[in-house]
Coordinates of C-alpha atoms in Angstrom, one line a residue:
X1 CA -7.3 -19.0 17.7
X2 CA -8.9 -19.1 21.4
X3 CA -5.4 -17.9 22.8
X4 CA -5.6 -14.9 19.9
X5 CA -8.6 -13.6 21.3
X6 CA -8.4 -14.1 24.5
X7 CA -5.1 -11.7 24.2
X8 CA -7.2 -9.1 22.6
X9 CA -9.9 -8.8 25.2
X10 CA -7.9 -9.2 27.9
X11 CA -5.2 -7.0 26.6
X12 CA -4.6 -3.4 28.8
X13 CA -5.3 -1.4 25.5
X14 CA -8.4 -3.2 23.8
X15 CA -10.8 -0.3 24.2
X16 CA -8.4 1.7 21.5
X17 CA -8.0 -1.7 19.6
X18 CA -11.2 -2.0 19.5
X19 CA -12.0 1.0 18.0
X20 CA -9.2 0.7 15.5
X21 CA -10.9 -2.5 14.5
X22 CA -13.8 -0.7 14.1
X23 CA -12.6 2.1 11.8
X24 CA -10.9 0.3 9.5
X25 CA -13.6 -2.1 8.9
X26 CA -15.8 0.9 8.5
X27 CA -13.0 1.5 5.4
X28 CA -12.8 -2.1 4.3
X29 CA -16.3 -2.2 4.1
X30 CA -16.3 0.5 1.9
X31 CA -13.9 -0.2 -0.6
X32 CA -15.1 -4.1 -0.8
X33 CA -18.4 -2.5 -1.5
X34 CA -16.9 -0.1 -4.4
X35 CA -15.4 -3.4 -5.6
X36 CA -18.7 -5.1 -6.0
X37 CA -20.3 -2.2 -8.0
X38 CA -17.1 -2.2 -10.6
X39 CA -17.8 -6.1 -10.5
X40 CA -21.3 -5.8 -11.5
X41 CA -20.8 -3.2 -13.9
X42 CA -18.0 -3.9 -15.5
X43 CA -19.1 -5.1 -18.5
X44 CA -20.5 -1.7 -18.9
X45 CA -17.0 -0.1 -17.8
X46 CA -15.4 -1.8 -20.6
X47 CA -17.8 -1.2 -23.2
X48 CA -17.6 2.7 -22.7
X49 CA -13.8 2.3 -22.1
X50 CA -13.2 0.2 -25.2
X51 CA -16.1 0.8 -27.2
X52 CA -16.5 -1.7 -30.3
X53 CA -14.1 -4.5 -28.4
X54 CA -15.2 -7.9 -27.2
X55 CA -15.5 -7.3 -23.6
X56 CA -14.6 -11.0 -22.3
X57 CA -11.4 -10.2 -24.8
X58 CA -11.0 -7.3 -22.7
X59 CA -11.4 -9.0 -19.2
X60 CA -8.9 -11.8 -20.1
X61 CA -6.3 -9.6 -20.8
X62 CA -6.2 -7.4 -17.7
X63 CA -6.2 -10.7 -14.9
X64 CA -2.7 -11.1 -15.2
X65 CA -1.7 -7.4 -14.9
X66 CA -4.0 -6.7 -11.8
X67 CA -2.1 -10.1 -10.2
X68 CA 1.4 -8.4 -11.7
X69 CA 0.3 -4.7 -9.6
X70 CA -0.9 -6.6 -6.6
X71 CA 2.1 -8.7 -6.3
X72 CA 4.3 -6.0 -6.0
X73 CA 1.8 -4.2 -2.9
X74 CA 1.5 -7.6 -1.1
X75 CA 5.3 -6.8 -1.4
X76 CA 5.7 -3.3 0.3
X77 CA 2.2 -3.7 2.0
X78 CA 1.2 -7.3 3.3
X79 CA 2.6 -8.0 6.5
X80 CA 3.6 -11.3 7.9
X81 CA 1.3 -13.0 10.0
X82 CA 2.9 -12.7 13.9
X83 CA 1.8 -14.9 16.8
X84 CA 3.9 -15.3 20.1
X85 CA 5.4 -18.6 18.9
X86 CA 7.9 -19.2 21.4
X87 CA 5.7 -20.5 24.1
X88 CA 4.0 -23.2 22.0
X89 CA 7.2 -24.9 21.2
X90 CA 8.0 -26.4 24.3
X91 CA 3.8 -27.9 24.4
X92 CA 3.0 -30.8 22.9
X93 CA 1.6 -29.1 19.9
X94 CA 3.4 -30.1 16.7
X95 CA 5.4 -27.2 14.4
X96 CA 3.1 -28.4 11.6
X97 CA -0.4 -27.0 14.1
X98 CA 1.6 -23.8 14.5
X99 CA 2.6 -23.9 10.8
X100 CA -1.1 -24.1 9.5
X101 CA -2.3 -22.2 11.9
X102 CA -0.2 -19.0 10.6
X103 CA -1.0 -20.2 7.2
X104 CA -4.5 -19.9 7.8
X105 CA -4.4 -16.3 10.0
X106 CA -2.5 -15.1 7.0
X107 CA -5.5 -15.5 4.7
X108 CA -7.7 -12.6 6.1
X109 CA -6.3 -10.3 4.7
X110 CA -7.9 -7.5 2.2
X111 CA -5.4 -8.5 -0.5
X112 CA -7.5 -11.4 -0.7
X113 CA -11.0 -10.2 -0.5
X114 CA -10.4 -7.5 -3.2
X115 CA -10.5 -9.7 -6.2
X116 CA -13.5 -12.2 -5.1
X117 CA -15.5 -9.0 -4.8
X118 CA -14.1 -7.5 -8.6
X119 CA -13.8 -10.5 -10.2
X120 CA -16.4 -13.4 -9.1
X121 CA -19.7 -10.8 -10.1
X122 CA -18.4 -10.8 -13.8
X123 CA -17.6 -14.5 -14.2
X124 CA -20.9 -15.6 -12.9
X125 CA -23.4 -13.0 -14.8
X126 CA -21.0 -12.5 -17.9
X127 CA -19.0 -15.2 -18.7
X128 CA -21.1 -17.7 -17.2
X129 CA -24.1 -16.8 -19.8
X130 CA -21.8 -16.7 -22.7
X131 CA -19.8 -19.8 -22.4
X132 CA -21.7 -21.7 -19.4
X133 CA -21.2 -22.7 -15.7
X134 CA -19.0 -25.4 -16.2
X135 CA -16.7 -21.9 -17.5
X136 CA -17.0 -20.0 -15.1
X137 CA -16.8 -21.9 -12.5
X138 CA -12.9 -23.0 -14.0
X139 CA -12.6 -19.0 -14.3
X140 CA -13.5 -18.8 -10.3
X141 CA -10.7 -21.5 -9.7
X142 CA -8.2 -20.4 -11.7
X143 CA -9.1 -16.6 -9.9
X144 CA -8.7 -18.1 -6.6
X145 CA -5.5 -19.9 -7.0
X146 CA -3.8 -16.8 -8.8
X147 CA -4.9 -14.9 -5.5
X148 CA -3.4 -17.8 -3.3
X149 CA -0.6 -18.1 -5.0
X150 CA 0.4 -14.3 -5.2
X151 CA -0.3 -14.5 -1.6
X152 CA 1.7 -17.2 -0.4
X153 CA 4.8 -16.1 -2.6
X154 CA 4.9 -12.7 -1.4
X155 CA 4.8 -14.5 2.3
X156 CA 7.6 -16.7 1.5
X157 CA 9.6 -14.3 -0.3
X158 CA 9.5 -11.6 2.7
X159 CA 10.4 -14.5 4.7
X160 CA 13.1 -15.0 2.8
X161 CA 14.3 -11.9 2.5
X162 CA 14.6 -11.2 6.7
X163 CA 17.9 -12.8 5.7
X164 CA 19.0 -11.2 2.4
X165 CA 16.8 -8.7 0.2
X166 CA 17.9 -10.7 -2.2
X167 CA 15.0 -12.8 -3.1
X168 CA 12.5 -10.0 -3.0
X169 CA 14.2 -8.3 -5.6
X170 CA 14.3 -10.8 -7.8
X171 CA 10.6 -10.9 -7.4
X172 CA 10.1 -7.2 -7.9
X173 CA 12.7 -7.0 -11.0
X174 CA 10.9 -10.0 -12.6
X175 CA 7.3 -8.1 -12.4
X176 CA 9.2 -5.2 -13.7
X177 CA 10.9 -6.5 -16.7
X178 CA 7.3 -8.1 -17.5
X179 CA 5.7 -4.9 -17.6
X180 CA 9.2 -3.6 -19.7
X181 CA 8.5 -6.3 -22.6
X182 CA 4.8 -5.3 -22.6
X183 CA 5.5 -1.7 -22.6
X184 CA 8.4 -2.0 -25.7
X185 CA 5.9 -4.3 -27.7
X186 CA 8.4 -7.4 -27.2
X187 CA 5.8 -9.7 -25.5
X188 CA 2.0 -8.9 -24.8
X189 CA 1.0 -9.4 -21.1
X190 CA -2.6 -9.1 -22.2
X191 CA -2.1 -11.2 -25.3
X192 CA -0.3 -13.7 -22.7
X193 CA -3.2 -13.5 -20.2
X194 CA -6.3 -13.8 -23.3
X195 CA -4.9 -16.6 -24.8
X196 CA -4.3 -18.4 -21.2
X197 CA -8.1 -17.7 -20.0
X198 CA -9.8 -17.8 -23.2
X199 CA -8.5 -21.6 -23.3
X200 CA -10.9 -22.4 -20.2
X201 CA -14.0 -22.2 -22.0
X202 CA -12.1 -25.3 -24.2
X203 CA -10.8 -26.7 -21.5
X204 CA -12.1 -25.8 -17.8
X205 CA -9.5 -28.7 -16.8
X206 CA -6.8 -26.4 -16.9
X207 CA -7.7 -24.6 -14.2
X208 CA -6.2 -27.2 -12.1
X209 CA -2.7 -26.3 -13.4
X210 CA -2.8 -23.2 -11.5
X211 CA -4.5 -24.5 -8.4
X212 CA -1.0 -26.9 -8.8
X213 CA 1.0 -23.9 -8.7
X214 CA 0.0 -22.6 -6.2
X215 CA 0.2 -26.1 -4.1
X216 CA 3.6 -25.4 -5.3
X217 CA 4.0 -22.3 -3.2
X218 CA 2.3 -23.3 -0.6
X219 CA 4.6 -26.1 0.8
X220 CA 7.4 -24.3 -0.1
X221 CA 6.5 -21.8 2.1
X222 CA 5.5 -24.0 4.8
X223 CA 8.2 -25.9 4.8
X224 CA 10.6 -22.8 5.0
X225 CA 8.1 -22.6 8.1
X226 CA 8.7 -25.6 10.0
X227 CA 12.4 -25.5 9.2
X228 CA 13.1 -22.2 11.1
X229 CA 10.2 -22.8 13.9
X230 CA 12.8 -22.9 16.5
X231 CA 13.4 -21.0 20.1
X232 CA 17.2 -20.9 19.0
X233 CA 16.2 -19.3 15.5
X234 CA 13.4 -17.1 16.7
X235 CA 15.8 -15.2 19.2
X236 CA 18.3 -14.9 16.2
X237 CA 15.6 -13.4 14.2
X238 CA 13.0 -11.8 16.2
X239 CA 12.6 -9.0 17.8
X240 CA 10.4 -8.9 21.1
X241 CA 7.1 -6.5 20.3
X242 CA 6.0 -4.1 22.7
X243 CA 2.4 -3.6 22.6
X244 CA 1.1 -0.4 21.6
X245 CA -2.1 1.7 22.0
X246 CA -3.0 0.6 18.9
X247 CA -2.7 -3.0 18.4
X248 CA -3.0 -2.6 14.0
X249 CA 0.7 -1.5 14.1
X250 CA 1.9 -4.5 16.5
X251 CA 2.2 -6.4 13.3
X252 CA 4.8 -3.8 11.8
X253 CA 7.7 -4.5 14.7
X254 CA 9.8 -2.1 15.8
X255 CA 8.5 -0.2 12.9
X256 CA 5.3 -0.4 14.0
X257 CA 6.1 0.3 17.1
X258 CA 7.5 3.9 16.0
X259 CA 4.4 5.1 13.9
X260 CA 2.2 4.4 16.6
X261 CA 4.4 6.6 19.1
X262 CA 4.2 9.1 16.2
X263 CA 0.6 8.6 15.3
X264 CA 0.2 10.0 19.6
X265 CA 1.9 12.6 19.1
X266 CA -0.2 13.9 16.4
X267 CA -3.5 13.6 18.1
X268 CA -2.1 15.0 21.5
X269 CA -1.0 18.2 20.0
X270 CA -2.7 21.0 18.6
X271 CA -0.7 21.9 15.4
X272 CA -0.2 18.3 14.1
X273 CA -3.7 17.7 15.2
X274 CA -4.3 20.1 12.2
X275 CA -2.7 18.1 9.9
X276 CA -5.3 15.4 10.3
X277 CA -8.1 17.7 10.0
X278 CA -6.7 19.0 6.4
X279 CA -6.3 15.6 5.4
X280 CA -10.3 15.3 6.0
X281 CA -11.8 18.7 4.9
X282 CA -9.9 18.6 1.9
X283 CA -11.1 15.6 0.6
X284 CA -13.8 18.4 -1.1
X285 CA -11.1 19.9 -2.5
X286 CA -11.5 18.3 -5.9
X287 CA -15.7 19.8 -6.4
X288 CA -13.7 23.1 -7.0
X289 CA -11.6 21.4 -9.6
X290 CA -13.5 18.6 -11.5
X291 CA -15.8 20.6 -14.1
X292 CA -18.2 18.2 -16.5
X293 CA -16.8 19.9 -19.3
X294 CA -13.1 18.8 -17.8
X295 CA -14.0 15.2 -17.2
X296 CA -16.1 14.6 -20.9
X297 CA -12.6 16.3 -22.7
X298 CA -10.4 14.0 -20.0
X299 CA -8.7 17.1 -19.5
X300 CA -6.6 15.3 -16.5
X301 CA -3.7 18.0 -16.6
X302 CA -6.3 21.1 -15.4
X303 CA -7.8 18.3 -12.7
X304 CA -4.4 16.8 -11.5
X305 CA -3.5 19.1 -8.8
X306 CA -6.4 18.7 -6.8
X307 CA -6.0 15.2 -7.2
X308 CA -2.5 15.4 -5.8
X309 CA -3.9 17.9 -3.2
X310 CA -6.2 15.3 -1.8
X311 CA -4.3 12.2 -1.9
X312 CA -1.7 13.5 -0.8
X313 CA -2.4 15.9 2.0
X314 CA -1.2 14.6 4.9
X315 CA 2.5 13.9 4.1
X316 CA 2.0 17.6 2.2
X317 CA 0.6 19.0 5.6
X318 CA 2.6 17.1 8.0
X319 CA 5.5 15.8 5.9
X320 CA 6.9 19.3 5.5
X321 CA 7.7 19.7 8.9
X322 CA 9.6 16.6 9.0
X323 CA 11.2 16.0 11.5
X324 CA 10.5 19.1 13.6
X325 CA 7.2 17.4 15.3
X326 CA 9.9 15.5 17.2
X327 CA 12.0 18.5 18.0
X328 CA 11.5 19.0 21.7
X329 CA 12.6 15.4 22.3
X330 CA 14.7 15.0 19.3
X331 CA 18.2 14.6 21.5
X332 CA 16.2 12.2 23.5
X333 CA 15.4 10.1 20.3
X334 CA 19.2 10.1 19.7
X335 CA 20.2 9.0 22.5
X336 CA 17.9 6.1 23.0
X337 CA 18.5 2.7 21.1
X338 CA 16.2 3.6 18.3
X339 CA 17.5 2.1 15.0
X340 CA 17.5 5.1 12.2
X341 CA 16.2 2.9 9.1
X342 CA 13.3 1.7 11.6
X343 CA 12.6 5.5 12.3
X344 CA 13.1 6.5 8.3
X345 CA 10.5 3.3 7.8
X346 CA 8.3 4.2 10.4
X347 CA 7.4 7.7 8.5
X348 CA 6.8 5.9 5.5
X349 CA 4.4 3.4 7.1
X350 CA 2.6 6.8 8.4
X351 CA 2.8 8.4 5.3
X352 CA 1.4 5.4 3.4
X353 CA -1.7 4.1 5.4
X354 CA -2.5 8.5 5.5
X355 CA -2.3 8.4 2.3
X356 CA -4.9 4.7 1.6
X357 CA -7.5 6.2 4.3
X358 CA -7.8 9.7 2.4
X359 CA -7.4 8.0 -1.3
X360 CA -10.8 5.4 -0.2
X361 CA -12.7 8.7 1.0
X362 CA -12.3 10.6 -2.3
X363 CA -13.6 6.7 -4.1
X364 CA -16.8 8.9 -4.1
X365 CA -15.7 11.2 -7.2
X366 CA -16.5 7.8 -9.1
X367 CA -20.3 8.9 -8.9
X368 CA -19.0 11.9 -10.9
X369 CA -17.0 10.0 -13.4
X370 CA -14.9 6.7 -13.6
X371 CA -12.3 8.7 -15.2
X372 CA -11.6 10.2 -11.5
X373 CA -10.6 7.0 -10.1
X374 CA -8.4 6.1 -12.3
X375 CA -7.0 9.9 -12.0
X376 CA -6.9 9.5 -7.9
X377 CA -5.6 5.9 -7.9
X378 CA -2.5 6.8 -10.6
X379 CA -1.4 10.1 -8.7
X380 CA -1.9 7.7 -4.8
X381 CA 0.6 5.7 -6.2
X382 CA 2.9 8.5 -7.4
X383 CA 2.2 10.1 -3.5
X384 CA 3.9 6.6 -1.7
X385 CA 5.9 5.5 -4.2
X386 CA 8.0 8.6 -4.5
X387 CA 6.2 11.7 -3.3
X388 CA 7.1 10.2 0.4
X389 CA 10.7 10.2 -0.8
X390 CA 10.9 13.9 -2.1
X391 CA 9.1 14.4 1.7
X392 CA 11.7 12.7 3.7
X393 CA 14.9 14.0 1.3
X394 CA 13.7 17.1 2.2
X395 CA 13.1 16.4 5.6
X396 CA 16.8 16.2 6.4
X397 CA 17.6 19.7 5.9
X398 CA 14.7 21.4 8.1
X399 CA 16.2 22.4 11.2
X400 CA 13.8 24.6 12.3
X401 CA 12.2 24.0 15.6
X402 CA 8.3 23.7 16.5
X403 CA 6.1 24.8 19.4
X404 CA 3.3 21.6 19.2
X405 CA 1.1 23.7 21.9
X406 CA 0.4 26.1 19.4
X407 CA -2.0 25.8 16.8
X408 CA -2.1 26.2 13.3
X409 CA -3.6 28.7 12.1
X410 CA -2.0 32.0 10.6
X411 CA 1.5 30.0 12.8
X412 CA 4.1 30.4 10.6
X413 CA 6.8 29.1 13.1
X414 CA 9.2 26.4 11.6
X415 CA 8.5 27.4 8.2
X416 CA 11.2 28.2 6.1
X417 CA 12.5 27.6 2.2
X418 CA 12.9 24.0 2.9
X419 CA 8.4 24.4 2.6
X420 CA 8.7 26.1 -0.1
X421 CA 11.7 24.6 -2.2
X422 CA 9.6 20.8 -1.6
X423 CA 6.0 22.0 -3.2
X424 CA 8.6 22.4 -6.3
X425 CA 9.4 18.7 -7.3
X426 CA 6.3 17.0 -5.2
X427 CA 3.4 18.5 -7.1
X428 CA 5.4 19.2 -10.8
X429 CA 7.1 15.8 -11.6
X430 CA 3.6 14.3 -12.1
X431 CA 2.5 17.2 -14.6
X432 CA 5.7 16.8 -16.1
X433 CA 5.2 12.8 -16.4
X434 CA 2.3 13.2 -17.8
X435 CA 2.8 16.1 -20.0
X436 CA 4.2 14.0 -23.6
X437 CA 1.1 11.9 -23.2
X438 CA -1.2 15.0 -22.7
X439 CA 0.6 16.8 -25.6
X440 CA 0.0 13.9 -27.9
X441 CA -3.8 13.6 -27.0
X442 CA -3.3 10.5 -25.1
X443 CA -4.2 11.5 -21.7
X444 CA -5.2 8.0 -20.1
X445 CA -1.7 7.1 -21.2
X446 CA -0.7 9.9 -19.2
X447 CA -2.0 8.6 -16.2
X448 CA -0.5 5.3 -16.6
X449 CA 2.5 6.8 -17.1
X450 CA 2.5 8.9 -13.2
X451 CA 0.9 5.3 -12.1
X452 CA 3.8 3.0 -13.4
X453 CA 6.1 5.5 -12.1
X454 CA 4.5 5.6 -8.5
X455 CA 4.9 1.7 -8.8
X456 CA 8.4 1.6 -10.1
X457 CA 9.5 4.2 -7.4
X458 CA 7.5 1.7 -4.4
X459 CA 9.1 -1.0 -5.5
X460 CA 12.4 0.5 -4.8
X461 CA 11.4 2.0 -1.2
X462 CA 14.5 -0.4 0.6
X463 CA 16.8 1.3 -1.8
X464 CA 14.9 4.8 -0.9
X465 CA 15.4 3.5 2.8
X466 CA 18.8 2.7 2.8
X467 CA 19.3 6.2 1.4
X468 CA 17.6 8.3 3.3
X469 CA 19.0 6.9 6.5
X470 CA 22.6 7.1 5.0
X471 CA 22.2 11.3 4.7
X472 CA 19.6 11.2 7.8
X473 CA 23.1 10.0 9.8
X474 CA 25.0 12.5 8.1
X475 CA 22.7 14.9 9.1
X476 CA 21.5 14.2 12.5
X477 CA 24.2 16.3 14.8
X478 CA 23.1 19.6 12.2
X479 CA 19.6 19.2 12.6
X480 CA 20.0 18.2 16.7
X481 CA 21.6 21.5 16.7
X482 CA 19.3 23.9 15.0
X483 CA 16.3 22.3 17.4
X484 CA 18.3 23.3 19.9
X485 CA 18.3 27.1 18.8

């Protein structure tokens, strides 16, 4: 751990990390601290949002779908922990120090703060006066060893799968058909999940089996760990890192590597500069939108474009001129040894932590109504589970070239009916998702709907990659040539 920071201070760039580190702790901060107030409230939350039900009922059922939804964005979003490895293994430090040291890095991480925040408040005021300490304290366990063990599989399987995508698909496909038998009535995930915490209050002991479990995964992955912690394996398999000017996308690779060459160019530039500024000023979009009268009817189709609007700004305001940004160097890109699913990849990494950073800001519309989270977090997921697709799809045929000197405003160059054509299917599919649900008075339904929909669609992103790069190759030499015009 001494070596880890004594690389960050000492690093060439560790005024801009530092910042970095700043900023998104600002963020984490927040949204931990949004997590404790639904923790402390929640009882009230589910009494107004299923009036007349028992609320531990209630509780019990949803802690296997929130570990079901998080599984799949440790998936697309958890990142492996990276040290240099290489020169440790010829000390005489053994591969189990190394191994438990990158178990333990990979720990803090906010996937596993969110739930101690949400869930630990409840157990101990709620549960723990209803059915006792003794309770809640096996509810805390069993909490913390679902969290582990969602963690450590999503580590080994991404470890896995550097070899074969195989094994994360059979993770994502198993999540999915769970949610499939819920959704067709054949088996009840929240039955499942009631029945499995409600028998903790008769036997706390039980909590133990999960804790088990997730022993289970734990060694597994370890010992997938200390089999392939070799010099000869690691050159097979890794890829050197260059260090960037902002040391939070080091831990992305190559990928990585691109966004933050991309992230640059935005803030060196006036007209993508503008992009960012959008991204912030229209976060008070949705007070022209979100009328009381609106929110008490749950009227989400009249409020769901702003919430589109905001969440989805950036890859709306920058995403359309994709991949004109890059077209005074875009021959140069081509020429170098850049991989093209690493530079398809690397726009979705931009397009998806855009995306988180505006969709924590507007968290605030929760002081207007509950009902507007739920709204914003259902269309977020639509926005980088397949709104990023549309973007990038799109992307492909714009060949119209940009002047990044110029600024923004009242510029119309590069626009074309590529803009115009991609508003179509970006901002209408929701509407359209959610339009049978809204039709049938069953607007919360609705927005699981566009949410299950953004999920299904991220879970798929490698297929989504593999496309996009297949017609991005297809259509490199036509777009080259109308940059050069």
């Amino acid at each position: 751990m001494t070596h880890q920071w004594y690389s960050f201070w000492r690093g060439r760039n560790k005024a801009a990390g530092l910042v970095a580190r700043i900023v998104m702790m600002i963020f984490v901060i927040y949204f931990l601290l949004v997590a404790l107030g639904i923790g402390f409230f929640m009882k009230q939350f589910i009494q107004q949002f299923f009036p007349g039900q028992n609320v531990i009922t209630i509780f019990n059922g949803a802690i296997l779908y929130y570990f079901m939804v998080m599984f799949l964005a440790r998936i697309q979003l958890q990142e492996l922990p990276t040290i240099s490895v290489q020169p440790y293994l010829t000390l005489n430090i053994s591969r189990k120090t190394i191994v438990n040291f990158l178990n333990g890095k990979s720990l803090f991480t906010f996937f596993n703060l969110l739930p101690l925040f949400l869930f630990l408040p409840f157990i101990f005021s709620t549960i723990s006066g209803t059915s006792g300490t003794l309770t809640a304290i096996a509810y805390a366990v069993t909490i913390i060893s679902l969290m582990l063990f969602n963690h450590f599989l999503a580590l080994y399987l991404k470890r896995k799968s550097a070899n074969s995508i195989f094994f994360i698909l059979i993770g994502v496909v198993i999540v999915l058909a769970l949610a499939a038998l819920d959704y067709f009535k054949i088996i009840s995930i929240s039955e499942v999940s009631d029945a499995l915490f409600s028998s903790l209050a008769t036997y706390p002991y039980l909590a133990l089996v999960f804790t088990a479990l997730m022993v289970v995964v734990y060694v597994a992955n370890s010992r997938y760990l200390r089999s392939n912690l070799y010099v000869e394996e690691l050159s097979k398999k890794e890829s050197a890192k260059v260090a960037t000017d902002y040391p939070f996308f080091n831990r992305f690779g190559k990928v990585g590597e691109l966004a933050a060459l991309e992230l640059k160019l935005i803030l060196r530039n006036k007209r993508s500069r503008t992009s960012i500024i959008m991204s912030f000023v229209f976060v008070l979009y949705g007070f022209l939108f979100y009328k009381p009268t609106l929110i008490e009817n749950n009227s989400f189709a009249q409020m769901m474009f702003a919430a589109i609007f905001m969440t989805g700004i950036f890859q709306i305001a920058y995403g359309q001129f994709m991949f004109a940004w890059q077209s005074s160097h875009f021959d140069g890109l081509m020429a170098n040894k850049i991989d093209s699913t690493s530079f398809i990849k690397a726009k979705f990494l931009l397009f998806t932590i855009a995306a988180t950073l505006v969709t924590m800001l507007t968290l605030f519309y929760g002081f207007m109504s509950w009902k507007l989270v739920l709204m914003h977090v259902a269309v977020y997921l639509y926005n980088i589970g397949f709104g990023s697709v549309i973007v990038l799809y799109f992307a492909n045929y714009n060949k119209k070239r940009l002047d990044l000197t110029k600024g923004g405003s009242f510029n119309w160059q590069g626009v074309g009916a590529t803009q115009w054509i991609l508003g179509l299917p970006l901002i209408a599919l929701p509407f359209l998702i959610y339009a049978p649900f809204g039709a049938n008075d069953k607007p919360f339904w609705g927005l699981i709907a566009v949410a299950l929909f953004g999920l299904i669609t991220l879970a798929m992103r490698d297929i989504w990659v593999r496309l996009l790069t297949k017609l991005f190759i297809k259509q490199r030499y036509k777009i080259a040539e109308g940059f050069r015009e």
